Amino acid sequence: MKRMTNLMVMVLLAMLSMTIVSCEEDDEDVAYNLEGTWVGSVKSEYFDRRYGYTTEWTDVQLEFYKDPYLYAEGSGREVDYNGRYYSSVTGFNYSVRNHVIYIDYYDGTHIAIYNYRLWMNEFYGEFHDYYTGEYLASFEFERLDYGWNYGYNKLKENLTDQVIKLDE
């Protein structure tokens, strides 16, 4: 009977250890999934003495390039659009630490991205002040390309086009 009890305890411990395992991504996975080009809108809300509370939408393109020699860091650039034309282009370095994305722009601006969702072709969340944690804006982006995989997808499209032309 004692042997059966020991066996049951070992089985329960094994089952418990499997249920405690976390499925959360680590920082390097987040940086890996960020790589590529993202396009979408940034929504900022602020108080204007003349108009009161105002909401402003800006069309933005973010490009993330992961540094293959660093753990969860890289560089990139942000392109802000005003209508059909870009209004500014700013470079930045980024890092992912404890599931927070920190962006250091070359012009000296520092932001942190909290409460984000990064999944396949969607990326949305909130921009916060790097130092105070104060909310600045929210964003919604869609993936325009898939970073390193983008070249493979283009090659696959070209091969598919060639196969269709040969069949005709």
GROMACS .gro file of C-alpha atoms in nm:
model
  168
    1MET     CA    1   0.000   0.000   0.000
    2LYS     CA    2   0.285   0.237   0.086
    3ARG     CA    3   0.439   0.170  -0.256
    4MET     CA    4   0.107   0.259  -0.426
    5THR     CA    5   0.085   0.583  -0.229
    6ASN     CA    6   0.439   0.681  -0.332
    7LEU     CA    7   0.356   0.604  -0.694
    8MET     CA    8   0.039   0.818  -0.678
    9VAL     CA    9   0.232   1.109  -0.523
   10MET     CA   10   0.492   1.091  -0.801
   11VAL     CA   11   0.221   1.085  -1.070
   12LEU     CA   12   0.046   1.386  -0.910
   13LEU     CA   13   0.375   1.579  -0.888
   14ALA     CA   14   0.447   1.506  -1.254
   15MET     CA   15   0.099   1.625  -1.355
   16LEU     CA   16   0.129   1.935  -1.139
   17SER     CA   17   0.465   2.028  -1.288
   18MET     CA   18   0.313   2.012  -1.638
   19THR     CA   19   0.027   2.244  -1.545
   20ILE     CA   20   0.254   2.507  -1.391
   21VAL     CA   21   0.461   2.553  -1.710
   22SER     CA   22   0.397   2.896  -1.859
   23CYS     CA   23   0.321   2.950  -2.226
   24GLU     CA   24   0.420   3.316  -2.215
   25GLU     CA   25   0.671   3.440  -2.472
   26ASP     CA   26   1.013   3.546  -2.357
   27ASP     CA   27   1.172   3.877  -2.457
   28GLU     CA   28   1.370   3.733  -2.747
   29ASP     CA   29   1.051   3.589  -2.899
   30VAL     CA   30   0.881   3.928  -2.876
   31ALA     CA   31   1.179   4.096  -3.050
   32TYR     CA   32   1.177   3.824  -3.315
   33ASN     CA   33   0.803   3.871  -3.380
   34LEU     CA   34   0.842   4.250  -3.399
   35GLU     CA   35   1.082   4.226  -3.693
   36GLY     CA   36   0.929   4.360  -4.012
   37THR     CA   37   0.724   4.655  -4.128
   38TRP     CA   38   0.405   4.760  -3.949
   39VAL     CA   39   0.153   5.018  -4.075
   40GLY     CA   40  -0.144   5.169  -3.895
   41SER     CA   41  -0.270   5.455  -3.685
   42VAL     CA   42  -0.167   5.620  -3.361
   43LYS     CA   43  -0.445   5.780  -3.156
   44SER     CA   44  -0.337   6.056  -2.917
   45GLU     CA   45  -0.568   6.250  -2.690
   46TYR     CA   46  -0.475   6.579  -2.529
   47PHE     CA   47  -0.627   6.893  -2.380
   48ASP     CA   48  -0.625   7.211  -2.588
   49ARG     CA   49  -0.728   7.537  -2.418
   50ARG     CA   50  -0.918   7.650  -2.725
   51TYR     CA   51  -1.088   7.324  -2.828
   52GLY     CA   52  -1.093   7.125  -2.504
   53TYR     CA   53  -1.013   6.754  -2.525
   54THR     CA   54  -0.895   6.666  -2.872
   55THR     CA   55  -0.826   6.334  -3.041
   56GLU     CA   56  -0.564   6.322  -3.314
   57TRP     CA   57  -0.497   6.031  -3.551
   58THR     CA   58  -0.161   5.990  -3.725
   59ASP     CA   59  -0.081   5.733  -3.994
   60VAL     CA   60   0.247   5.565  -3.906
   61GLN     CA   61   0.481   5.305  -4.050
   62LEU     CA   62   0.719   5.133  -3.806
   63GLU     CA   63   1.007   4.918  -3.923
   64PHE     CA   64   1.184   4.691  -3.675
   65TYR     CA   65   1.518   4.526  -3.754
   66LYS     CA   66   1.634   4.273  -3.494
   67ASP     CA   67   2.006   4.263  -3.432
   68PRO     CA   68   2.103   3.895  -3.473
   69TYR     CA   69   2.397   3.936  -3.234
   70LEU     CA   70   2.197   4.078  -2.942
   71TYR     CA   71   1.945   3.900  -2.722
   72ALA     CA   72   1.628   4.111  -2.764
   73GLU     CA   73   1.740   4.436  -2.925
   74GLY     CA   74   1.753   4.604  -3.260
   75SER     CA   75   1.700   4.923  -3.453
   76GLY     CA   76   1.434   5.067  -3.677
   77ARG     CA   77   1.267   5.373  -3.812
   78GLU     CA   78   0.931   5.544  -3.786
   79VAL     CA   79   0.769   5.722  -4.080
   80ASP     CA   80   0.477   5.955  -3.999
   81TYR     CA   81   0.239   6.039  -4.281
   82ASN     CA   82   0.038   6.355  -4.333
   83GLY     CA   83  -0.215   6.260  -4.599
   84ARG     CA   84  -0.034   6.091  -4.886
   85TYR     CA   85   0.314   6.225  -4.805
   86TYR     CA   86   0.546   6.152  -4.517
   87SER     CA   87   0.591   6.432  -4.266
   88SER     CA   88   0.882   6.292  -4.067
   89VAL     CA   89   1.124   6.002  -4.054
   90THR     CA   90   1.289   5.915  -3.725
   91GLY     CA   91   1.534   5.635  -3.645
   92PHE     CA   92   1.539   5.448  -3.316
   93ASN     CA   93   1.693   5.165  -3.117
   94TYR     CA   94   1.467   4.927  -2.927
   95SER     CA   95   1.494   4.659  -2.665
   96VAL     CA   96   1.252   4.420  -2.498
   97ARG     CA   97   1.292   4.374  -2.124
   98ASN     CA   98   1.042   4.200  -1.895
   99HIS     CA   99   0.777   4.206  -2.171
  100VAL     CA  100   0.800   4.584  -2.213
  101ILE     CA  101   0.920   4.726  -2.545
  102TYR     CA  102   1.148   5.027  -2.492
  103ILE     CA  103   1.211   5.261  -2.785
  104ASP     CA  104   1.491   5.520  -2.779
  105TYR     CA  105   1.456   5.763  -3.069
  106TYR     CA  106   1.766   5.929  -3.211
  107ASP     CA  107   1.615   6.272  -3.133
  108GLY     CA  108   1.625   6.195  -2.758
  109THR     CA  109   1.262   6.086  -2.711
  110HIS     CA  110   1.210   5.770  -2.504
  111ILE     CA  111   0.888   5.568  -2.490
  112ALA     CA  112   0.775   5.233  -2.355
  113ILE     CA  113   0.507   5.009  -2.504
  114TYR     CA  114   0.278   4.846  -2.248
  115ASN     CA  115  -0.044   4.644  -2.272
  116TYR     CA  116   0.033   4.529  -2.622
  117ARG     CA  117  -0.083   4.236  -2.829
  118LEU     CA  118   0.156   4.105  -3.090
  119TRP     CA  119   0.010   3.823  -3.290
  120MET     CA  120   0.071   3.720  -3.652
  121ASN     CA  121  -0.026   4.029  -3.851
  122GLU     CA  122  -0.166   4.250  -3.574
  123PHE     CA  123   0.013   4.467  -3.321
  124TYR     CA  124  -0.170   4.705  -3.093
  125GLY     CA  125  -0.110   4.857  -2.753
  126GLU     CA  126  -0.021   5.177  -2.570
  127PHE     CA  127   0.270   5.420  -2.579
  128HIS     CA  128   0.380   5.543  -2.235
  129ASP     CA  129   0.644   5.788  -2.117
  130TYR     CA  130   0.971   5.600  -2.066
  131TYR     CA  131   1.044   5.757  -1.726
  132THR     CA  132   0.708   5.839  -1.566
  133GLY     CA  133   0.491   5.565  -1.717
  134GLU     CA  134   0.231   5.827  -1.814
  135TYR     CA  135  -0.004   5.723  -2.098
  136LEU     CA  136   0.073   5.902  -2.427
  137ALA     CA  137  -0.121   5.732  -2.707
  138SER     CA  138  -0.264   5.404  -2.832
  139PHE     CA  139  -0.190   5.235  -3.163
  140GLU     CA  140  -0.319   4.970  -3.402
  141PHE     CA  141  -0.082   4.828  -3.665
  142GLU     CA  142  -0.097   4.557  -3.928
  143ARG     CA  143   0.205   4.375  -4.059
  144LEU     CA  144   0.307   4.485  -4.406
  145ASP     CA  145   0.579   4.222  -4.443
  146TYR     CA  146   0.727   3.941  -4.238
  147GLY     CA  147   1.088   4.049  -4.189
  148TRP     CA  148   1.326   3.769  -4.285
  149ASN     CA  149   1.034   3.562  -4.414
  150TYR     CA  150   0.928   3.838  -4.654
  151GLY     CA  151   1.196   3.740  -4.907
  152TYR     CA  152   1.079   3.380  -4.895
  153ASN     CA  153   0.716   3.485  -4.954
  154LYS     CA  154   0.817   3.701  -5.254
  155LEU     CA  155   1.021   3.411  -5.395
  156LYS     CA  156   0.723   3.179  -5.347
  157GLU     CA  157   0.491   3.428  -5.526
  158ASN     CA  158   0.736   3.457  -5.818
  159LEU     CA  159   0.764   3.078  -5.849
  160THR     CA  160   0.384   3.044  -5.839
  161ASP     CA  161   0.353   3.307  -6.115
  162GLN     CA  162   0.607   3.118  -6.327
  163VAL     CA  163   0.423   2.787  -6.277
  164ILE     CA  164   0.093   2.945  -6.382
  165LYS     CA  165   0.257   3.093  -6.695
  166LEU     CA  166   0.403   2.754  -6.787
  167ASP     CA  167   0.063   2.585  -6.751
  168GLU     CA  168  -0.108   2.835  -6.984
   0.00000   0.00000   0.00000
